[in-house]
Short mmCIF file of C-alpha atoms in Angstrom, two decimals:
data_model
loop_
_atom_site.label_atom_id
_atom_site.label_comp_id
_atom_site.label_asym_id
_atom_site.label_seq_id
_atom_site.Cartn_x
_atom_site.Cartn_y
_atom_site.Cartn_z
CA MET A 1 0.16 -0.17 0.23
CA ILE A 2 2.26 2.09 0.78
CA TRP A 3 4.29 1.45 -2.24
CA VAL A 4 1.40 2.59 -4.27
CA ILE A 5 1.33 5.72 -2.74
CA ILE A 6 4.98 6.14 -3.34
CA VAL A 7 4.26 5.69 -6.62
CA LEU A 8 1.51 8.00 -7.11
CA ALA A 9 3.33 10.65 -5.39
CA LEU A 10 6.12 10.09 -8.01
CA LEU A 11 4.07 9.70 -10.61
CA VAL A 12 1.95 13.79 -9.01
CA ALA A 13 5.51 14.99 -8.91
CA VAL A 14 6.80 14.03 -12.05
CA LEU A 15 3.00 15.64 -13.45
CA CYS A 16 4.35 18.45 -11.91
CA VAL A 17 7.38 19.01 -12.83
CA ALA A 18 5.93 18.30 -16.65
CA LEU A 19 3.31 20.87 -16.40
CA TYR A 20 5.84 23.52 -14.64
CA PHE A 21 8.03 22.93 -18.05
CA GLN A 22 4.81 23.10 -20.25
CA VAL A 23 3.82 25.93 -18.74
CA LYS A 24 7.38 27.86 -18.70
CA GLY A 25 7.96 26.58 -22.49
CA SER A 26 4.31 27.79 -22.69
CA HIS A 27 4.89 31.29 -21.35
CA ASP A 28 8.95 31.52 -22.86
CA GLN A 29 6.83 30.86 -26.20
CA ALA A 30 4.65 33.73 -25.46
CA GLY A 31 6.95 35.62 -24.73
CA GLU A 32 9.42 35.15 -28.43
CA GLN A 33 5.98 35.22 -29.72
CA GLU A 34 5.05 38.96 -28.41
CA ALA A 35 9.23 40.23 -29.10
CA LEU A 36 8.61 38.47 -32.61
CA LEU A 37 4.86 40.42 -32.82
CA ARG A 38 6.60 43.79 -31.78
CA ASP A 39 9.89 43.23 -34.59
CA TYR A 40 7.44 42.75 -36.92
CA GLN A 41 5.24 45.65 -36.41
CA ARG A 42 8.31 47.63 -35.44
CA ARG A 43 9.44 46.05 -38.93
CA VAL A 44 5.93 47.10 -40.91
CA ASP A 45 6.48 50.83 -39.14
CA GLU A 46 10.03 51.11 -40.39
CA GLN A 47 8.53 49.55 -43.99
CA GLN A 48 5.60 52.67 -43.69
CA GLN A 49 7.90 55.21 -42.91
CA LEU A 50 10.31 54.05 -46.14
CA LEU A 51 7.04 53.81 -48.15
CA GLU A 52 5.80 57.84 -46.52
CA ASP A 53 9.71 58.76 -47.38
CA TYR A 54 9.58 57.10 -50.81
CA ARG A 55 6.43 58.83 -51.82
CA SER A 56 7.71 62.44 -50.42
CA LEU A 57 11.08 62.24 -52.08
CA GLN A 58 9.17 61.05 -55.34
CA LYS A 59 6.86 64.35 -54.81
CA ASN A 60 9.46 66.85 -54.39
CA PHE A 61 11.41 64.78 -57.50
CA ASP A 62 8.02 65.68 -59.38
CA ASN A 63 8.29 68.71 -58.05
CA VAL A 64 11.64 69.57 -59.00
CA GLY A 65 11.07 68.10 -62.23
CA GLU A 66 8.49 70.07 -63.07
CA GLY A 67 10.07 73.61 -61.65
CA TYR A 68 13.00 72.10 -63.99
CA GLU A 69 10.98 72.12 -67.01
CA GLN A 70 9.83 75.89 -65.82
CA ALA A 71 12.95 76.90 -65.71
CA LEU A 72 13.48 75.34 -68.71
CA GLU A 73 10.56 77.70 -70.27
CA LEU A 74 11.84 80.65 -68.80
CA TYR A 75 15.26 80.12 -70.35
CA ASP A 76 13.86 80.08 -73.54
CA LYS A 77 11.84 82.82 -73.23
CA MET A 78 14.97 84.79 -71.87
CA GLU A 79 16.97 83.36 -74.66
CA GLU A 80 14.43 84.59 -77.43
CA ASN A 81 13.93 88.30 -75.58
CA SER A 82 17.76 88.53 -75.31
CA ARG A 83 17.48 87.01 -79.68
CA LYS A 84 14.88 89.94 -80.35
CA LEU A 85 17.12 92.63 -78.02
CA GLU A 86 19.79 91.96 -80.16
CA GLU A 87 18.29 92.78 -83.25
CA ARG A 88 16.18 95.41 -81.90
CA ASN A 89 19.65 96.73 -80.82
CA LYS A 90 21.24 96.31 -84.06
CA PHE A 91 18.40 97.75 -85.95
CA LEU A 92 18.77 100.74 -83.90
CA GLU A 93 22.33 101.22 -84.43
CA ASP A 94 22.33 101.12 -87.93
CA GLN A 95 19.53 103.09 -88.36
CA ASN A 96 21.72 105.64 -85.99
CA LYS A 97 24.46 105.59 -88.34
CA GLU A 98 22.38 106.03 -90.90
CA LEU A 99 20.64 109.11 -89.31
CA GLN A 100 24.03 110.38 -88.09
CA THR A 101 25.82 110.00 -92.09
CA ALA A 102 22.94 112.14 -92.76
CA ASN A 103 22.75 114.52 -90.14
CA ASN A 104 26.77 114.69 -91.19
CA ALA A 105 25.94 115.86 -95.01
CA HIS A 106 22.89 118.32 -93.43
CA SER A 107 25.22 119.88 -91.38
CA GLU A 108 27.96 120.16 -94.18
CA GLU A 109 25.52 121.45 -96.93
CA LEU A 110 24.38 123.98 -94.33
CA ARG A 111 27.82 125.19 -93.57
CA GLN A 112 28.44 125.28 -97.04
CA HIS A 113 25.00 127.29 -97.92
CA GLN A 114 25.93 129.63 -94.33
CA GLU A 115 29.18 130.70 -96.37
CA PHE A 116 27.41 131.18 -99.38
CA PHE A 117 25.26 133.57 -97.78
CA THR A 118 27.57 135.35 -95.54
CA GLN A 119 29.58 135.83 -98.69
CA LEU A 120 26.41 137.15 -100.98
CA ILE A 121 25.64 139.53 -97.82
CA GLN A 122 29.32 141.00 -97.19
CA ASP A 123 28.84 141.66 -100.98
CA LEU A 124 25.61 142.95 -100.86
CA GLU A 125 26.20 145.55 -98.23
CA LYS A 126 29.61 146.80 -100.35
CA ALA A 127 27.67 147.44 -103.21
CA VAL A 128 25.12 149.10 -101.09
CA GLU A 129 27.73 151.54 -100.10
CA ASN A 130 28.09 152.43 -103.45
CA LEU A 131 24.22 153.60 -104.36
CA ASP A 132 22.49 156.44 -103.51
CA PRO A 133 21.20 157.31 -99.95
CA ALA A 134 17.43 157.19 -101.87
CA VAL A 135 17.81 153.49 -102.37
CA SER A 136 20.72 152.36 -100.51
CA GLY A 137 18.07 152.09 -97.29
CA PRO A 138 15.59 150.10 -98.65
CA VAL A 139 18.10 147.93 -100.08
CA ALA A 140 20.16 147.82 -97.04
CA GLY A 141 17.36 146.53 -95.15
CA TYR A 142 16.70 143.83 -97.16
CA VAL A 143 20.03 142.71 -96.72
CA TYR A 144 19.85 143.05 -93.09
CA LYS A 145 16.83 140.58 -93.01
CA MET A 146 18.64 138.67 -95.07
CA GLN A 147 21.28 138.46 -92.16
CA ASP A 148 19.31 138.11 -89.49
CA ALA A 149 17.54 134.77 -91.22
CA THR A 150 20.93 133.70 -91.65
CA GLU A 151 22.22 133.67 -87.79
CA LEU A 152 18.65 132.56 -86.27
CA GLY A 153 19.53 130.32 -83.07
CA SER A 154 23.06 131.28 -83.44
CA ASP A 155 24.91 132.42 -80.23
CA ALA A 156 28.09 133.03 -81.65
CA PRO A 157 29.06 136.23 -79.81
CA ILE A 158 29.65 139.34 -81.91
CA GLU A 159 33.37 141.05 -81.95
CA ARG A 160 32.99 144.65 -80.65
CA ASN A 161 35.62 146.30 -82.62
CA ASP A 162 34.27 150.12 -82.74
CA ASN A 163 34.39 152.29 -79.99
CA ILE A 164 31.86 155.17 -80.73
CA VAL A 165 29.56 157.47 -78.74
CA ALA A 166 26.80 156.13 -77.30
CA GLU A 167 24.43 158.26 -79.10
CA GLN A 168 26.02 157.02 -82.68
CA VAL A 169 24.21 153.77 -82.13
CA ALA A 170 20.41 155.56 -81.38
CA LYS A 171 21.33 157.99 -84.67
CA ARG A 172 21.94 155.21 -87.09
CA ALA A 173 19.26 153.05 -85.73
CA ILE A 174 16.73 156.04 -85.89
CA ALA A 175 18.38 156.51 -89.92
CA GLU A 176 17.77 152.49 -90.60
CA SER A 177 14.67 152.61 -88.99
CA ALA A 178 13.07 155.79 -90.84
CA ILE A 179 11.01 156.16 -87.46
CA ASP A 180 11.68 159.83 -87.88
CA GLN A 181 9.66 160.42 -91.23
CA CYS A 182 6.43 159.04 -89.34
CA GLN A 183 3.30 160.84 -90.16
CA TYR A 184 0.51 159.78 -87.75
CA PHE A 185 2.68 160.03 -83.92
CA THR A 186 5.32 162.44 -82.70
CA PHE A 187 8.97 160.95 -82.42
CA GLN A 188 11.02 161.96 -79.67
CA PHE A 189 14.92 161.24 -79.15
CA THR A 190 17.09 161.88 -75.94
CA VAL A 191 19.96 161.88 -74.96
CA THR A 192 20.84 162.09 -70.59
CA PRO A 193 24.50 164.05 -69.80
CA GLN A 194 25.72 160.51 -68.38
CA ALA A 195 24.78 158.77 -71.66
CA ALA A 196 28.02 161.10 -73.78
CA SER A 197 30.63 158.60 -72.91
CA MET A 198 32.82 156.16 -75.33
CA LEU A 199 30.61 152.79 -75.71
CA GLN A 200 32.84 149.53 -77.38
CA THR A 201 30.37 147.90 -79.68
CA ASP A 202 29.34 146.85 -83.19
CA GLU A 203 28.25 149.96 -84.10
CA LYS A 204 26.42 148.61 -87.23
CA ARG A 205 25.41 145.36 -85.05
CA ALA A 206 23.80 147.43 -82.12
CA ALA A 207 21.96 149.70 -84.46
CA HIS A 208 20.61 147.11 -86.30
CA ALA A 209 19.01 145.51 -83.07
CA LEU A 210 17.66 149.02 -81.99
CA ALA A 211 16.18 149.60 -85.40
CA LEU A 212 13.94 146.30 -85.25
CA VAL A 213 13.02 147.24 -81.15
CA LEU A 214 12.03 151.02 -83.07
CA ASP A 215 10.43 149.76 -86.49
CA ASN A 216 7.84 147.18 -83.51
CA ALA A 217 6.85 150.55 -82.35
CA LYS A 218 5.99 151.92 -85.12
CA LYS A 219 4.43 149.32 -86.31
CA PHE A 220 2.09 148.98 -83.76
CA THR A 221 1.81 153.21 -82.73
CA THR A 222 -1.14 154.47 -84.88
CA ASP A 223 -1.46 157.62 -83.14
CA GLY A 224 0.48 159.79 -79.61
CA SER A 225 3.76 159.35 -79.51
CA VAL A 226 7.38 157.16 -79.38
CA THR A 227 10.39 157.86 -77.70
CA LEU A 228 13.77 156.72 -77.80
CA THR A 229 15.68 157.81 -74.97
CA VAL A 230 20.06 156.89 -74.24
CA ASP A 231 20.97 156.74 -70.99
CA ALA A 232 23.52 155.31 -68.69
CA ASP A 233 24.91 153.80 -65.48
CA LEU A 234 28.58 155.07 -65.14
CA GLN A 235 29.16 153.17 -62.11
CA ALA A 236 27.92 150.26 -63.59
CA SER A 237 29.62 150.83 -67.25
CA GLN A 238 26.74 150.03 -68.88
CA VAL A 239 24.75 152.42 -71.21
CA SER A 240 20.75 151.90 -71.96
CA TYR A 241 18.75 152.74 -74.80
CA THR A 242 14.84 152.79 -73.91
CA VAL A 243 11.82 152.59 -76.32
CA ALA A 244 8.47 154.05 -75.22
CA ASP A 245 5.44 153.97 -77.45
CA THR A 246 1.86 155.00 -76.65
CA GLY A 247 0.57 151.70 -79.03
CA MET A 248 -1.69 148.89 -78.28
CA GLY A 249 1.05 147.60 -75.87
CA VAL A 250 1.93 143.91 -74.11
CA PRO A 251 0.04 141.96 -72.03
CA ALA A 252 2.65 141.31 -68.74
CA ALA A 253 2.31 137.63 -69.31
CA GLU A 254 3.29 138.17 -73.07
CA ALA A 255 6.73 140.25 -72.22
CA GLU A 256 8.29 137.35 -72.59
CA HIS A 257 6.83 135.39 -75.14
CA ILE A 258 6.93 138.31 -77.93
CA PHE A 259 10.80 137.21 -77.97
CA GLU A 260 10.34 133.67 -79.26
CA PRO A 261 10.39 133.36 -83.07
CA ASN A 262 7.06 133.63 -85.05
CA VAL A 263 5.22 134.57 -82.31
CA LYS A 264 2.74 137.70 -83.11
CA LEU A 265 0.11 139.19 -80.76
CA ASN A 266 -2.03 141.00 -83.48
CA SER A 267 -2.59 139.03 -86.76
CA TYR A 268 -3.59 142.25 -88.77
CA PHE A 269 -0.22 143.31 -89.23
CA ASP A 270 2.33 142.31 -91.67
CA GLY A 271 5.59 140.22 -90.37
CA GLN A 272 6.85 137.33 -89.62
CA GLY A 273 7.34 137.95 -85.80
CA LEU A 274 10.87 137.69 -86.11
CA GLY A 275 11.96 141.19 -85.35
CA LEU A 276 11.97 140.84 -81.86
CA THR A 277 13.60 137.35 -81.55
CA PHE A 278 16.40 139.13 -84.02
CA ALA A 279 16.83 142.09 -81.90
CA ARG A 280 17.08 140.01 -78.56
CA SER A 281 19.85 137.96 -79.95
CA ILE A 282 21.79 140.01 -81.37
CA ALA A 283 21.99 142.25 -78.00
CA ARG A 284 22.68 138.94 -75.81
CA ARG A 285 25.71 138.01 -78.83
CA LEU A 286 27.09 141.35 -78.20
CA SER A 287 27.13 141.13 -74.70
CA SER A 288 28.29 137.73 -74.86
CA GLY A 289 31.55 137.29 -72.95
CA TRP A 290 31.40 140.56 -70.99
#
């Protein structure tokens, strides 16, 4: 009986040991499976991350490719615009060369014409000196007009080689304009005592400029008077010629405008609107360099 109990106890012990190792094996297997599952999940996550990284790289590559294509298109447009610009510049350069050549030829032609007219005017001036005074006056007037036209726009200084009394310029201008012969207004000529001084100028050109101003006064004064006054500021070494008239007058806003070429405030009178322009030009060229 005792042996039976011992055998049963041994069997129970063996079964317990076997069950222990079976349970332990199960736990170990479960741990291994769990570890394998975690490793599998980690690998799945890594693969998922790699897939996302791949998709991101592919998207970036697509964007880079699209940007590269856009860059190529932009570059092609820039090349095309550059080519067109070069062609345009070449065309403008050719046009400029042609215009420059034409301008040089035109300038030379003008220079030759200027020399021709200058010589012609000089010859006419010499011829006028030998004419009868009754004829020389009107002819001289036309010579002066030709000279004024050829010098319009010139800023070359006029040489002042005449050392004369200031009154001489006024008397010569009066004779040239014949303003003292007009019957429809009174002409008055006044020279102040301080104006009895010497003046270095070009008598003929200075007198012509003053005559143009007197002509303007004569044209626009239908009655009343025209006054020419010669005065001098000895301290400033300046001589002034003042023309005053009772004509239609000039609005203050037009005081500068009337000296511009071809400006006429009244279209009922003859003329091209150049007389005062010539007068100012001569006066400025006479004073240039002082």
